[in-house]
Amino acid sequence: MYSVIVVPPSCARVDDQIRIAVGERLMFGRATPDGGLAIAHQGVPRVAGEITAHRSFWLLSNLSEDQTYVVENPEGAGEHLKVAPGRLEAPVPFEFARVVLPAAGDLLTFDVWAPRHAFRSADRRGLPGPATAPAFALDRTSRYFAVLTALCEPRLRGEPHAPLPTVEQLVERLRPSWPTVSRSTVYWNIDYLALKLRLRPGPDTAEPGRRVNGKKESLVSLALRFDLVCEDDLTVLAAATSGALR
């Protein structure tokens, strides 16, 4: 059973994909041994790295002398990890991953899939004792959730480095479903979210004169890191058109 599938750059056919089983290794670089992944670019080291397959994840060794490699999760709204030069067997947990190699001014990529990820049931019913309090209690029918979703929308749509919408753009995005929305109501909901998600202290505990900068960026970062908002939630913005939000 193959554990990891490597998709070479510009791969157009399934037959060109490379499959490696648990424990097997695949070298990649400009001049790899037979059976390796050859990347024909003068800026790529002859032996640039190695991939080792495990059951549900894989290891990346960076064999270059001075280039940091980046492994992105194409489905993760900016989720990534860095593998420093000389680092051996760094674990990569993404089911879908894109390896980015800097090469003489270019950024070369190839994909690695680890499709054997498995999940157990999270059902805890029947166990004694009080239920675990949720880490983040969000009402997906509320206006503040629509504001949060609209804030995250560009990055949820596959642009992990997209600039965040301005308050004016949020107002325009939400107006069809929320005719009375205004700059002040959007600001109010952003402030409320920052308080609710504990990005700022409550009014009774706030230190005099203390301010929280980058509030929108902090909200989006937290929401995407912990999957508080995901791609499926974009339907909230569509549902908002019917005026269903409270």
Coordinates of C-alpha atoms in Angstrom, one line a residue:
M1 CA 0.0 0.0 0.0
Y2 CA 1.5 3.3 -1.1
S3 CA 1.6 5.9 1.7
V4 CA 2.8 9.0 -0.1
I5 CA 2.3 10.3 -3.6
V6 CA 4.7 12.8 -5.0
V7 CA 3.5 15.0 -7.9
P8 CA 6.5 16.3 -9.9
P9 CA 6.4 19.9 -11.3
S10 CA 4.3 20.2 -14.4
C11 CA 3.0 16.7 -13.9
A12 CA 0.2 16.2 -16.4
R13 CA -0.5 12.4 -16.1
V14 CA -1.2 10.1 -13.3
D15 CA 1.5 7.8 -14.6
D16 CA 4.1 10.5 -13.9
Q17 CA 3.3 10.6 -10.2
I18 CA 5.7 8.9 -7.9
R19 CA 4.3 6.5 -5.2
I20 CA 6.4 5.5 -2.2
A21 CA 5.4 3.1 0.5
V22 CA 6.0 3.2 4.2
G23 CA 9.7 3.4 5.0
E24 CA 10.7 4.1 1.4
R25 CA 12.8 7.2 0.5
L26 CA 12.8 9.5 -2.5
M27 CA 15.7 11.8 -3.3
F28 CA 15.0 15.0 -5.2
G29 CA 17.3 17.5 -6.8
R30 CA 19.0 18.5 -10.0
A31 CA 21.0 15.3 -10.4
T32 CA 19.4 12.6 -8.3
P33 CA 20.1 8.9 -8.5
D34 CA 17.9 6.8 -10.8
G35 CA 14.4 6.7 -9.5
G36 CA 14.6 10.1 -7.8
L37 CA 12.7 13.2 -8.5
A38 CA 14.7 15.3 -11.0
I39 CA 14.2 19.0 -11.0
A40 CA 16.0 20.5 -13.9
H41 CA 16.9 24.0 -12.7
Q42 CA 20.4 25.4 -12.3
G43 CA 19.5 26.9 -8.9
V44 CA 18.5 23.6 -7.4
P45 CA 21.3 21.6 -5.6
R46 CA 22.3 18.3 -7.2
V47 CA 20.9 16.5 -4.2
A48 CA 18.5 18.9 -2.7
G49 CA 16.5 16.8 -0.3
E50 CA 14.8 13.6 0.6
I51 CA 11.3 12.5 1.4
T52 CA 10.6 9.5 3.6
A53 CA 7.1 8.0 3.8
H54 CA 5.4 7.0 7.0
R55 CA 1.9 5.7 7.5
S56 CA -0.1 9.0 7.6
F57 CA 2.7 11.6 7.3
W58 CA 6.1 12.0 5.8
L59 CA 9.5 13.4 6.6
L60 CA 11.4 16.0 4.7
S61 CA 15.2 16.3 4.9
N62 CA 16.7 19.6 3.5
L63 CA 20.1 18.6 2.1
S64 CA 20.9 22.1 0.7
E65 CA 23.7 24.2 2.2
D66 CA 22.0 27.5 2.5
Q67 CA 18.3 27.4 1.4
T68 CA 15.3 27.2 3.6
Y69 CA 12.5 25.1 2.2
V70 CA 8.8 25.9 2.8
V71 CA 6.1 23.4 3.0
E72 CA 2.6 24.9 2.4
N73 CA -0.8 23.4 3.0
P74 CA -2.7 24.5 -0.1
E75 CA -6.0 24.1 1.8
G76 CA -4.8 25.8 4.9
A77 CA -5.2 29.5 4.3
G78 CA -1.6 30.2 4.8
E79 CA -0.7 27.3 7.0
H80 CA 3.0 26.3 6.4
L81 CA 6.2 25.2 8.0
K82 CA 9.9 26.0 7.3
V83 CA 12.7 23.4 7.0
A84 CA 16.1 24.9 7.6
P85 CA 19.2 23.9 5.6
G86 CA 20.7 20.7 7.0
R87 CA 17.5 19.7 8.9
L88 CA 16.9 16.0 8.7
E89 CA 13.5 14.3 8.8
A90 CA 11.3 17.1 9.7
P91 CA 7.7 15.7 10.0
V92 CA 5.1 17.1 7.7
P93 CA 1.5 16.6 8.9
F94 CA -0.4 18.0 6.0
E95 CA -2.6 15.6 3.9
F96 CA -2.0 17.9 0.9
A97 CA 1.4 19.7 0.8
R98 CA 3.3 21.9 -1.6
V99 CA 7.1 22.0 -1.3
V100 CA 8.5 25.4 -2.3
L101 CA 12.2 25.5 -3.3
P102 CA 13.9 28.9 -3.8
A103 CA 16.1 28.6 -6.8
A104 CA 18.2 31.5 -8.2
G105 CA 15.3 34.0 -8.1
D106 CA 12.6 31.5 -8.9
L107 CA 10.3 29.6 -6.6
L108 CA 9.9 26.0 -7.7
T109 CA 7.2 23.7 -6.4
F110 CA 6.0 20.2 -6.3
D111 CA 3.2 18.5 -4.4
V112 CA 3.2 15.7 -1.9
W113 CA 0.0 13.9 -0.9
A114 CA -0.4 11.8 2.2
P115 CA -3.9 10.4 1.6
R116 CA -3.9 7.8 4.4
H117 CA -4.9 10.3 7.1
A118 CA -7.4 8.7 9.5
F119 CA -9.7 10.2 12.1
R120 CA -11.3 8.7 15.1
S121 CA -14.7 9.6 16.4
A122 CA -14.8 12.6 18.8
D123 CA -18.0 11.4 20.3
R124 CA -17.6 11.4 24.1
R125 CA -21.2 10.7 25.0
G126 CA -21.7 8.3 27.8
L127 CA -18.6 9.3 29.8
P128 CA -19.3 10.4 33.3
G129 CA -18.6 14.0 34.5
P130 CA -19.4 17.4 33.2
A131 CA -19.0 18.1 29.5
T132 CA -15.8 19.9 28.4
A133 CA -16.4 23.6 27.9
P134 CA -15.9 24.7 24.3
A135 CA -12.7 26.6 23.7
F136 CA -14.5 29.1 21.4
A137 CA -18.3 29.4 21.6
L138 CA -19.5 31.1 18.4
D139 CA -23.1 31.4 17.2
R140 CA -23.0 30.8 13.4
T141 CA -26.3 32.6 12.9
S142 CA -25.2 35.8 14.5
R143 CA -24.0 39.0 12.8
Y144 CA -20.7 38.9 14.4
F145 CA -20.0 35.5 12.8
A146 CA -21.0 37.0 9.4
V147 CA -18.5 39.8 10.0
L148 CA -15.8 37.3 11.0
T149 CA -16.5 35.2 7.9
A150 CA -16.4 38.3 5.6
L151 CA -13.1 39.2 7.2
C152 CA -11.7 35.8 6.4
E153 CA -13.3 35.4 3.0
P154 CA -10.3 36.4 0.8
R155 CA -8.0 33.9 2.5
L156 CA -10.7 31.2 2.6
R157 CA -11.0 31.5 -1.1
G158 CA -7.4 30.4 -1.6
E159 CA -5.4 33.6 -1.3
P160 CA -3.5 33.1 2.0
H161 CA -1.7 36.4 1.7
A162 CA -4.6 38.5 0.5
P163 CA -5.0 41.9 2.3
L164 CA -7.9 42.0 4.7
P165 CA -11.0 43.8 3.6
T166 CA -11.4 47.4 4.8
V167 CA -14.3 48.3 7.0
E168 CA -15.9 50.0 4.0
Q169 CA -15.5 46.8 2.0
L170 CA -17.1 44.8 4.8
V171 CA -20.0 47.1 4.9
E172 CA -20.6 46.7 1.1
R173 CA -20.2 42.9 1.4
L174 CA -22.8 42.6 4.2
R175 CA -25.2 45.3 3.0
P176 CA -27.4 43.0 0.8
S177 CA -28.4 40.9 3.8
W178 CA -28.0 43.6 6.5
P179 CA -29.4 46.8 5.0
T180 CA -28.8 48.8 8.1
V181 CA -25.1 47.8 8.4
S182 CA -22.7 50.7 8.8
R183 CA -19.1 51.4 9.7
S184 CA -19.9 51.8 13.3
T185 CA -21.8 48.5 13.5
V186 CA -19.0 46.7 11.8
Y187 CA -16.5 48.2 14.2
W188 CA -18.7 47.3 17.1
N189 CA -18.8 43.6 16.0
I190 CA -15.1 43.5 15.5
D191 CA -14.6 44.9 19.0
Y192 CA -17.1 42.4 20.3
L193 CA -15.3 39.5 18.6
A194 CA -11.9 40.7 20.0
L195 CA -13.5 40.6 23.5
K196 CA -15.3 37.3 23.0
L197 CA -12.2 35.5 21.6
R198 CA -10.1 37.0 24.4
L199 CA -7.9 39.1 22.1
R200 CA -8.4 42.0 24.5
P201 CA -9.2 42.3 28.2
G202 CA -12.7 43.1 29.3
P203 CA -13.6 46.7 30.2
D204 CA -13.4 45.9 33.9
T205 CA -9.8 44.5 33.7
A206 CA -8.3 46.6 30.9
E207 CA -5.3 48.6 31.9
P208 CA -5.8 52.4 31.4
G209 CA -4.5 53.5 28.1
R210 CA -3.8 50.1 26.8
R211 CA -4.7 49.5 23.1
V212 CA -4.8 46.5 20.9
N213 CA -3.4 47.1 17.4
G214 CA -3.9 44.8 14.4
K215 CA -7.2 43.6 15.7
K216 CA -8.6 42.4 12.4
E217 CA -5.3 40.6 11.6
S218 CA -5.4 38.9 15.0
L219 CA -9.0 37.9 14.6
V220 CA -8.4 36.3 11.2
S221 CA -5.2 34.6 12.3
L222 CA -6.9 33.1 15.3
A223 CA -10.0 32.0 13.3
L224 CA -8.0 30.4 10.6
R225 CA -5.5 28.7 12.8
F226 CA -8.2 27.0 14.9
D227 CA -10.7 26.5 12.1
L228 CA -13.3 28.7 13.8
V229 CA -14.3 29.7 10.2
C230 CA -13.8 27.4 7.3
E231 CA -14.6 27.4 3.6
D232 CA -18.0 25.8 4.2
D233 CA -19.0 28.8 6.4
L234 CA -18.9 31.1 3.4
T235 CA -22.5 30.0 2.9
V236 CA -23.3 32.2 5.9
L237 CA -22.6 35.2 3.6
A238 CA -25.0 33.7 1.0
A239 CA -27.6 32.9 3.6
A240 CA -27.3 36.4 4.9
T241 CA -28.8 37.6 1.6
S242 CA -32.1 36.2 2.8
G243 CA -31.9 38.2 6.0
A244 CA -31.6 35.1 8.1
L245 CA -28.9 36.6 10.4
R246 CA -29.8 37.8 13.8

